[in-house]
Structures are given as C-alpha cells and as structure tokens.
Coordinates of N, CA and C in Angstrom, one line a residue:
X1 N 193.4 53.5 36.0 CA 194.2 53.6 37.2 C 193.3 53.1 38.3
X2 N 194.0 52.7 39.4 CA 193.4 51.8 40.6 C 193.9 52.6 42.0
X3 N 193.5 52.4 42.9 CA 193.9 52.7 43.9 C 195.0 51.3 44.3
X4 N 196.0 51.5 44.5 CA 196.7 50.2 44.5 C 196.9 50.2 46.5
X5 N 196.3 50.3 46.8 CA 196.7 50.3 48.5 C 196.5 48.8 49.1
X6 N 197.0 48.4 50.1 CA 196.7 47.1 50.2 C 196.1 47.1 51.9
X7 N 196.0 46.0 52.0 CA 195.3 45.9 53.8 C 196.3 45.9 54.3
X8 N 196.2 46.6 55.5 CA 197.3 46.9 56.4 C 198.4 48.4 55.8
X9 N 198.2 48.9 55.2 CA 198.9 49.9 54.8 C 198.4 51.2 55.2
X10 N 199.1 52.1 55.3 CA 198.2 53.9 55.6 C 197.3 54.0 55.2
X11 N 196.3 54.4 55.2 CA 195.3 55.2 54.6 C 195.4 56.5 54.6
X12 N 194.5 56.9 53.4 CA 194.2 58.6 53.3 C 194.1 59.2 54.6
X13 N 193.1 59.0 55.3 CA 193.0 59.0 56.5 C 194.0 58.9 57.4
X14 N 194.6 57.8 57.5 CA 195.7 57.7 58.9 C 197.1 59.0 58.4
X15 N 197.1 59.2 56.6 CA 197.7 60.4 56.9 C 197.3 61.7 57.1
X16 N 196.2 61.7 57.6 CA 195.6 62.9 57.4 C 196.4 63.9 58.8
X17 N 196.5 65.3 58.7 CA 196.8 66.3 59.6 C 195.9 67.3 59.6
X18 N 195.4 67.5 60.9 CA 194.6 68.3 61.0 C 194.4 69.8 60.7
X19 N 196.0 70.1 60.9 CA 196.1 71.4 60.8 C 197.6 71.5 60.4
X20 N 197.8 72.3 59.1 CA 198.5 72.3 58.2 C 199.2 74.0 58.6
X21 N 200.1 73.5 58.8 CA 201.4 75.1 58.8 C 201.6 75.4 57.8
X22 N 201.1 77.1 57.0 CA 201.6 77.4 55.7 C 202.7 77.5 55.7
X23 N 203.5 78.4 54.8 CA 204.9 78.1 54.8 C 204.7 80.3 55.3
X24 N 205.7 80.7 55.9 CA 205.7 82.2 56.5 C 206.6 82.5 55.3
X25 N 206.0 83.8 54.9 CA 206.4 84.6 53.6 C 206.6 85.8 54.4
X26 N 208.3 86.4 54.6 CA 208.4 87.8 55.1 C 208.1 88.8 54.0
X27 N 207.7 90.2 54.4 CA 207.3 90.7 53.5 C 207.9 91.2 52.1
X28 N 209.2 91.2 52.2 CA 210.4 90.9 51.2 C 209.9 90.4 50.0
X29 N 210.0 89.2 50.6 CA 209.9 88.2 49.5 C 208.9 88.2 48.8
X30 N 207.7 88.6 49.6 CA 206.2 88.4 49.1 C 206.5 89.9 48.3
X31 N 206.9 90.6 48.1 CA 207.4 92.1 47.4 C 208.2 91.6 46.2
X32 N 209.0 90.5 46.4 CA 210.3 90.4 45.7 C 209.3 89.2 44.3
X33 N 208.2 88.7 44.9 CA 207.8 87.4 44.4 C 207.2 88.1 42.5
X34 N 206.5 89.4 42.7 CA 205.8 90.1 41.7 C 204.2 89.3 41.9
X35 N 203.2 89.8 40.9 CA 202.0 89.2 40.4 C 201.8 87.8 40.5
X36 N 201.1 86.8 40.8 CA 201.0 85.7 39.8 C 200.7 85.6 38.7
X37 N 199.5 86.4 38.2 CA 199.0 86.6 36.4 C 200.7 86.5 35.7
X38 N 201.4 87.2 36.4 CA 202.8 87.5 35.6 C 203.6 85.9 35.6
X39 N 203.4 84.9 36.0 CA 204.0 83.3 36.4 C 204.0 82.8 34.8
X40 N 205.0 82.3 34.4 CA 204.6 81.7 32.6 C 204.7 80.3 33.6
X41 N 203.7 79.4 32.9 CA 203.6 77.9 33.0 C 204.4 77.4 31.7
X42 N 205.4 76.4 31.3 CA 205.4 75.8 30.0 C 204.4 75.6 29.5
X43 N 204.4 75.1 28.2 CA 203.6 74.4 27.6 C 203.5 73.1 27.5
X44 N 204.5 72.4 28.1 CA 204.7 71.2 28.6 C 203.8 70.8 29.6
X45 N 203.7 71.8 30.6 CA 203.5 71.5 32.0 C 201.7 71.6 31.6
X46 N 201.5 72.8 30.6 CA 199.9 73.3 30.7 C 199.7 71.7 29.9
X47 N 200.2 71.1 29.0 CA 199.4 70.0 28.2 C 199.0 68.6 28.9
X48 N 200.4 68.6 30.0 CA 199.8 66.9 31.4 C 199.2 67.7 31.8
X49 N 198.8 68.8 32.1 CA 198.0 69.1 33.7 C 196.3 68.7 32.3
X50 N 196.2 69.2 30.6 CA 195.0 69.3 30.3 C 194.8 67.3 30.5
X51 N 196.0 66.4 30.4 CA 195.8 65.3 29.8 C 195.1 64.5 31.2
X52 N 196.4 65.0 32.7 CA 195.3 64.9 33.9 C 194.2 65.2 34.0
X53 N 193.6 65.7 34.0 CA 192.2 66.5 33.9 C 191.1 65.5 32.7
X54 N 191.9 65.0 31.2 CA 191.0 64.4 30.7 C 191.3 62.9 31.3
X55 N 191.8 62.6 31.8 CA 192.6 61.0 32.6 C 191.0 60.9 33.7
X56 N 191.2 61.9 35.0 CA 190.8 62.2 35.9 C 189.0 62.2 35.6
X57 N 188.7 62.9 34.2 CA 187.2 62.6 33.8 C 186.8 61.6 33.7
X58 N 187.5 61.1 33.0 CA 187.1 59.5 32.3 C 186.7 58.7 33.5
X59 N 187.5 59.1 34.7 CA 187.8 58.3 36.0 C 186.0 58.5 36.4
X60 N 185.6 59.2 35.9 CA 184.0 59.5 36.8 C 182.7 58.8 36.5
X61 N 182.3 57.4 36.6 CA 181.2 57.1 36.7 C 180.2 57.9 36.2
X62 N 179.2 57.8 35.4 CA 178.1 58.5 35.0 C 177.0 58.2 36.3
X63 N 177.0 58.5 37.4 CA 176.1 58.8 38.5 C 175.2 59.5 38.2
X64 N 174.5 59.4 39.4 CA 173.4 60.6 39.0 C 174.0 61.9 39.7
X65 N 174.7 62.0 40.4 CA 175.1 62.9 41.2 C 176.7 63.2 41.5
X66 N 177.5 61.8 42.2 CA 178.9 62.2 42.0 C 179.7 61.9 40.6
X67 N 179.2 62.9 39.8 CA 179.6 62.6 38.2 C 181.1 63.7 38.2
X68 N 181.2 64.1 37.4 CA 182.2 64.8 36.7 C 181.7 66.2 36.3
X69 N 180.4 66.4 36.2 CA 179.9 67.4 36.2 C 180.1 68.0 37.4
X70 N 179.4 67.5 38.3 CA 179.0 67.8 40.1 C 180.8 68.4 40.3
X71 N 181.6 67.6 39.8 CA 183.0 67.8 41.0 C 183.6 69.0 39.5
X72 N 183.4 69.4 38.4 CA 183.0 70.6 37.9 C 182.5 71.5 38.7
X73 N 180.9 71.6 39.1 CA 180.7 72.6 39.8 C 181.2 72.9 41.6
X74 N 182.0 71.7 41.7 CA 182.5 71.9 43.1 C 184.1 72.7 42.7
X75 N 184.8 72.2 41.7 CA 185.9 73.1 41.4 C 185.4 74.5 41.5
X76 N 184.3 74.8 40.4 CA 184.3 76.2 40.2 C 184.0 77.6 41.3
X77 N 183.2 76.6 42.5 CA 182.8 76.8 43.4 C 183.8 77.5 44.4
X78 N 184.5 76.4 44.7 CA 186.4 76.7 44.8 C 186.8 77.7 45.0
X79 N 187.1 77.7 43.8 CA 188.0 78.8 42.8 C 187.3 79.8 43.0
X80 N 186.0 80.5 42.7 CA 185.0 81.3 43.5 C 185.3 82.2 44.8
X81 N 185.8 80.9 45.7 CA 185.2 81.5 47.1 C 186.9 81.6 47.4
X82 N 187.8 80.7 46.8 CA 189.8 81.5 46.8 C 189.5 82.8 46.6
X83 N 188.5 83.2 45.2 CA 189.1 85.0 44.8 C 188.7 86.0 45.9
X84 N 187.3 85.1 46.5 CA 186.6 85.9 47.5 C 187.2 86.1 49.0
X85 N 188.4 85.5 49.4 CA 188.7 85.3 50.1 C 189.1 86.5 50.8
X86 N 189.6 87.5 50.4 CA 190.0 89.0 50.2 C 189.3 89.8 49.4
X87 N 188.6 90.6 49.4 CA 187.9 91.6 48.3 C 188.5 92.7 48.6
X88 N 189.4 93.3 47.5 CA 190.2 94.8 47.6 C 189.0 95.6 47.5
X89 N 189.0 97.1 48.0 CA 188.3 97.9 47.6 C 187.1 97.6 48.2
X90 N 187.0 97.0 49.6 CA 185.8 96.6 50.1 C 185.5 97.3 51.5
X91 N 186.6 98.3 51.8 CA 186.3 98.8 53.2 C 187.1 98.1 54.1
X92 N 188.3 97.5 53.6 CA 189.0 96.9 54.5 C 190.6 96.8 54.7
X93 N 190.9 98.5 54.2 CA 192.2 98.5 54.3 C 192.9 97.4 53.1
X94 N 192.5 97.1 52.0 CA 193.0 96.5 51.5 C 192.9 97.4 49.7
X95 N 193.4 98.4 49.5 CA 192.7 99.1 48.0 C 193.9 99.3 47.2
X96 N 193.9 99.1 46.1 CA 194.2 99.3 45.2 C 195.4 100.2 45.1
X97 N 196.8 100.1 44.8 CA 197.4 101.3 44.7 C 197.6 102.1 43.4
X98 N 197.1 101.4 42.2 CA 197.3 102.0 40.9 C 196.7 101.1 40.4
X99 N 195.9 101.7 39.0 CA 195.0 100.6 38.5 C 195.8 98.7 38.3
X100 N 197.6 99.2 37.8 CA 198.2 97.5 37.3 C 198.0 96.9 38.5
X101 N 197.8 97.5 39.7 CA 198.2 96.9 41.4 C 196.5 96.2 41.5
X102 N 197.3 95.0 41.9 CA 195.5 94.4 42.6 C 195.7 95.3 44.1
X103 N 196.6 94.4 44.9 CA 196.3 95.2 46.3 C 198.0 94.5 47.3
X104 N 198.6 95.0 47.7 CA 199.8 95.1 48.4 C 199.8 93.9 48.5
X105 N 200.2 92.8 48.3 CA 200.8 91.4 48.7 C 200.7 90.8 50.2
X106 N 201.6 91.6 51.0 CA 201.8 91.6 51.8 C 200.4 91.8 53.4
X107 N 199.2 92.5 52.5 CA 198.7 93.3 53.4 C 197.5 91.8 53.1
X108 N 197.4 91.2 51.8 CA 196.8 90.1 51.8 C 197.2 89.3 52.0
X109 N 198.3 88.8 52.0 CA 198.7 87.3 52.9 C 198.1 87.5 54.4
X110 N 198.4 88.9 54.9 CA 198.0 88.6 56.4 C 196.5 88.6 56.7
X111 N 195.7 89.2 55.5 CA 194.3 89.1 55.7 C 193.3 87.6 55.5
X112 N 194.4 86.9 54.7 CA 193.9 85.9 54.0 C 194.5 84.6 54.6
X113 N 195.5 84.9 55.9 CA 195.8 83.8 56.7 C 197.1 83.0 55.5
X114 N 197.4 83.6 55.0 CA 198.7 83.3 54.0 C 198.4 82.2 52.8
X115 N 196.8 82.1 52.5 CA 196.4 81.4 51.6 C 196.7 82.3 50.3
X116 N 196.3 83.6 50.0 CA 196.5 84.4 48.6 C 198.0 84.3 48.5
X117 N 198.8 84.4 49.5 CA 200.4 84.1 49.0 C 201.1 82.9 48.4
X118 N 200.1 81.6 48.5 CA 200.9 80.7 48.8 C 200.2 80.0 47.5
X119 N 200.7 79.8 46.0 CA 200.0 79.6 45.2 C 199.8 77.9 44.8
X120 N 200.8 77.2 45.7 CA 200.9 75.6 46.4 C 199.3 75.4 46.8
X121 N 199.2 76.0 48.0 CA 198.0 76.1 48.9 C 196.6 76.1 47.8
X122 N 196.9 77.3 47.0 CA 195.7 77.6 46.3 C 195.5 76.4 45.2
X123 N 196.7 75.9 44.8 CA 196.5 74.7 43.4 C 195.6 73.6 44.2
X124 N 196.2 73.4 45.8 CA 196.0 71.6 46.6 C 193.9 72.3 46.7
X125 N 193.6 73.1 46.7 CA 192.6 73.3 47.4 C 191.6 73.3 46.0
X126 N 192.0 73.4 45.0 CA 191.7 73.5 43.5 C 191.3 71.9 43.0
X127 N 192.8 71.3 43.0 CA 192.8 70.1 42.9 C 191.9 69.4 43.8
X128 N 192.0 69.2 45.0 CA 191.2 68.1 46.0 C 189.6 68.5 45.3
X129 N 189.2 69.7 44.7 CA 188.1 69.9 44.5 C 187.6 68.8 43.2
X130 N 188.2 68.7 41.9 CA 188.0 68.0 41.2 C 188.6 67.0 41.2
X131 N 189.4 66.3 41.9 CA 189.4 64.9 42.3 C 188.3 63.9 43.9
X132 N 187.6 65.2 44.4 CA 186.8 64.8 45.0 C 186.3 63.3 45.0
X133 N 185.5 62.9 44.3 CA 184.6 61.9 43.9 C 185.4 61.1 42.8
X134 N 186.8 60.7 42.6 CA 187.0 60.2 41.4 C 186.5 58.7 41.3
X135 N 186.1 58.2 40.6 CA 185.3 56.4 40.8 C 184.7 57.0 41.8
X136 N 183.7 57.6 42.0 CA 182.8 57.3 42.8 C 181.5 56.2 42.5
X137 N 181.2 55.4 43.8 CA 180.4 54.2 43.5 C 178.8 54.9 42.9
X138 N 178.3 55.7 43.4 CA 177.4 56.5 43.4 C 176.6 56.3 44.7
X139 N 176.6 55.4 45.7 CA 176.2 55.1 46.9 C 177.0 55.8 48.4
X140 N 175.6 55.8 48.9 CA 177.0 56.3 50.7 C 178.0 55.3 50.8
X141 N 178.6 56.2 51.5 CA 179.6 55.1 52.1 C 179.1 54.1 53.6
X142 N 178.0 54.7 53.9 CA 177.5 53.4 55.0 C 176.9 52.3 54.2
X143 N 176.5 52.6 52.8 CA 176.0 51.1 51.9 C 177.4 50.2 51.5
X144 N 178.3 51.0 51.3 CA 179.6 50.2 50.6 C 180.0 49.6 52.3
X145 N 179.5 49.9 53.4 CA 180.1 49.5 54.5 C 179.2 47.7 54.7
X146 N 177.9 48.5 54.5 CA 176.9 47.3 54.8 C 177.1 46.2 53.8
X147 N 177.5 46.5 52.1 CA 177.9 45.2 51.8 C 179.0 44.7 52.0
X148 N 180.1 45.4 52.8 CA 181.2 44.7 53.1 C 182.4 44.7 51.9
X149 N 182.1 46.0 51.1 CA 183.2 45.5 50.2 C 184.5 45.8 50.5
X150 N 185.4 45.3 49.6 CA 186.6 45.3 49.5 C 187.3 46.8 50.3
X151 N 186.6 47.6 49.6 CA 187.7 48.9 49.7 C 186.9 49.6 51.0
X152 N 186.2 49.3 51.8 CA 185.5 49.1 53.2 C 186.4 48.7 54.2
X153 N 186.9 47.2 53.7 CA 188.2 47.2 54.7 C 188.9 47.6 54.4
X154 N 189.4 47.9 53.1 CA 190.7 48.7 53.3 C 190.8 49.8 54.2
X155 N 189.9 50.8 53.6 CA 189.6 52.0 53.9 C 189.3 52.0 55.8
X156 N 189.0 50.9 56.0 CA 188.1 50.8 57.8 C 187.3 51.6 58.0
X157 N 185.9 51.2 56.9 CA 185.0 51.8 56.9 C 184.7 53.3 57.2
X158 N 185.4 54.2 57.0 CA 185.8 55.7 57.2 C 185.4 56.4 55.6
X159 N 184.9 57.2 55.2 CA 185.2 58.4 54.1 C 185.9 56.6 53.1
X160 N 185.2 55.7 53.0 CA 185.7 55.2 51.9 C 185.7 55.5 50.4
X161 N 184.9 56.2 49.7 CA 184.7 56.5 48.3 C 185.7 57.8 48.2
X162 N 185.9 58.6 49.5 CA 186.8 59.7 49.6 C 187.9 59.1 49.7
X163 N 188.3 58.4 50.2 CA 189.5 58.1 50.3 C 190.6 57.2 49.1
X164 N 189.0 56.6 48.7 CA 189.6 55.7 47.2 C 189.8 56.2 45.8
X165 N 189.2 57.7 46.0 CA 189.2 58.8 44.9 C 190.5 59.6 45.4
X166 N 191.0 59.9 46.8 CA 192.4 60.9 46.8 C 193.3 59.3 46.0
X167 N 193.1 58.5 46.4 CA 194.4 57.7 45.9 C 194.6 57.0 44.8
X168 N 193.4 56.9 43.8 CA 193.6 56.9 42.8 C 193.9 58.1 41.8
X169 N 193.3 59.4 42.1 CA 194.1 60.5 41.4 C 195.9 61.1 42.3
X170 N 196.0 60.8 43.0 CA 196.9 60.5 43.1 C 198.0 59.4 42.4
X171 N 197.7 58.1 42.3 CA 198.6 57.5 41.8 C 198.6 58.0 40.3
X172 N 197.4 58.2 39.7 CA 197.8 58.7 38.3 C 198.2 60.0 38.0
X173 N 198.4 60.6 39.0 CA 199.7 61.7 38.8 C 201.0 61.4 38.9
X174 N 201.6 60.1 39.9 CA 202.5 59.7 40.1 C 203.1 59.1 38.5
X175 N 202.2 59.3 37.7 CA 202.9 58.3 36.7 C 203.7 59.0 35.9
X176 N 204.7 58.5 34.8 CA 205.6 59.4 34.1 C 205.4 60.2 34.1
X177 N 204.0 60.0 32.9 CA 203.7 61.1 31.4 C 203.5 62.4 32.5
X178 N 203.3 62.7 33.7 CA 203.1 63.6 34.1 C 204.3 64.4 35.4
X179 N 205.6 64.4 34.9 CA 206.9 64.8 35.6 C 207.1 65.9 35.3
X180 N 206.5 66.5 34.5 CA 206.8 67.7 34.0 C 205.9 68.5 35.3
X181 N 204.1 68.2 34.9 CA 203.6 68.4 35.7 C 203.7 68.8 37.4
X182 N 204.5 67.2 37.7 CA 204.8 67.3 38.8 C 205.9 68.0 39.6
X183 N 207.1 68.3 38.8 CA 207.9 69.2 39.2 C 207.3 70.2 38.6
X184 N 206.5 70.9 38.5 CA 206.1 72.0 38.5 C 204.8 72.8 40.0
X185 N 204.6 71.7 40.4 CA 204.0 72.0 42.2 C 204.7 72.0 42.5
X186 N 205.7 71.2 42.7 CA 206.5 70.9 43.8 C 208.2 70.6 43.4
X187 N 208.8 71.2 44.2 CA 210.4 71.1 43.8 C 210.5 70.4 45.3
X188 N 210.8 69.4 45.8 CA 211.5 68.6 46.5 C 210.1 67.6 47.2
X189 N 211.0 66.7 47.8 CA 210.5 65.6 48.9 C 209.2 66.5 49.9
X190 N 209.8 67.3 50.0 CA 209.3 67.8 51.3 C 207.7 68.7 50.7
X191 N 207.6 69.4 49.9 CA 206.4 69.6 49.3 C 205.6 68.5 48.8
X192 N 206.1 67.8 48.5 CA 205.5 66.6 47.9 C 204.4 66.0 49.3
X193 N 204.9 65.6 50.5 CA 204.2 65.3 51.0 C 202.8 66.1 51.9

C-alpha cells in the first residue's frame, strides 16, 4: 500500500483538529454499558485486526530506529500510561466496591476526562501508536525537505514521514479484506471521520 494523496488535496495535517469533543456519557448509560473485559469481539473481527497488524509490520523499513520494533515499544508504552490514567485504590476516591468491581464507571469517566469511558478513544490512541512511523524513511523530515522529495511537496514540508505513515495505514484499512474490522470501530459516517 501507498499513500495515494495527490498535490493539491488535504493533508493529514490540513485535517487535523486541535481539540477533539468526546462524546458525553450520562451516568446511566455508562451503568447500563457493564465492564469492557465483558465486550466479545468476533473472531472475524479479532483475525483482520491480527492480518492489519501483520500488513502494517511489513510496512516498516528495517531502520535503525523508526522500525517496527520502536512503534512496538511506543504501542506498549501507550497502552501503559491508558491503564494509568486512573489508579483505583490510590487515595482518590476512586476504590473498589467488591473484588468483580474495578471502580464505579461513572466516577472514572469524570476522573479520566471521559477517556476510560470511551473505548473508540482508547482504540484511536492505541492505533496512532503503532501506525506512527509506517514507511518510515529513516531520516528527519528536514532531510526529506532538503532533498526536495516528492512526498515534501505533497505533504508542504510539515510532519512529512508522519503524515505519509497516517495515510498509508489508513488506506489499507480502507480496503475490503478489513470491513469486518471496520464496522467494528465505528458504526456510521460520522465516527468514521
């Protein structure tokens, strides 16, 4: 897969928003929602997301540094500092009500700024981590500026190796084999974007 963007078209960048409105969960709902541990994924859905993931490797240049390992330990890293984001049982009004209970839903959405509620939020923050660097050149992006390549102007010299990495793992999510996948983030237009 390629970044298929052309000159003159959006960039990663030009869509970028600075500040993103979660979606507001009354406390209902976030009551009504249960656990996530308790969410079954298909087995359809778990086997594109493993085939993305081995798609997405292949995509990584053996660098010395923006490799596939590195955006490995930038995932794990991630996912790390998500669990951390709230610590039950830490002195903060946030404990445990029975051992099956992590900690009231409700009392963590509002501690965690509606990130622990929002299991969208937590996947996009997951994902951008290991599509970070996909094709990465292994160079800054002020060298890919100085020789003037291609994806330089596309890009207008900004976050180009970032920006050519969201849009080629993006397009190859776009592709069939992975609709299962995809309706499984997102159920309409409007998540999508």
């Amino acid at each position: 897969a390629e970044s298929n963007i052309k000159e003159g078209e959006r960039t990663v960048l030009e869509e970028f928003t600075p500040i993103i409105h979660l979606k507001r969960f009354d406390a209902e709902e976030l009551k009504r929602r249960g656990r996530l541990a308790s969410m079954v994924i298909e087995d359809k859905v778990k086997s594109q997301l493993r085939s993305y993931l081995a798609s997405i490797s292949e995509m990584y240049p053996p660098n010395a540094f923006h490799n596939f390992e590195h955006a490995s330990h930038v995932t794990a890293s991630v996912k790390k500092l998500l669990a951390r984001i709230v610590k039950v049982g830490e002195g903060n009004g946030l404990e445990a009500g029975n051992p099956s209970d992590s900690a009231d839903l409700v009392d963590l959405a509002g501690h965690s700024y509606g990130i622990t509620s929002d299991p969208l939020t937590q996947f996009a923050v997951v994902f951008s981590a290991i599509i970070h660097d996909v094709d990465h050149p292994g160079v800054p992006n002020t060298q890919l500026v100085k020789e003037n390549i291609r994806w330089a102007q596309i890009y207008k010299k900004k976050s180009i190796a970032e920006q050519k990495s969201v849009d080629i793992a993006w397009n190859v999510l776009m592709e069939d084999e992975y609709a299962a996948l995809r309706a499984c983030i997102y159920q309409n237009e409007e998540d999508l974007q």
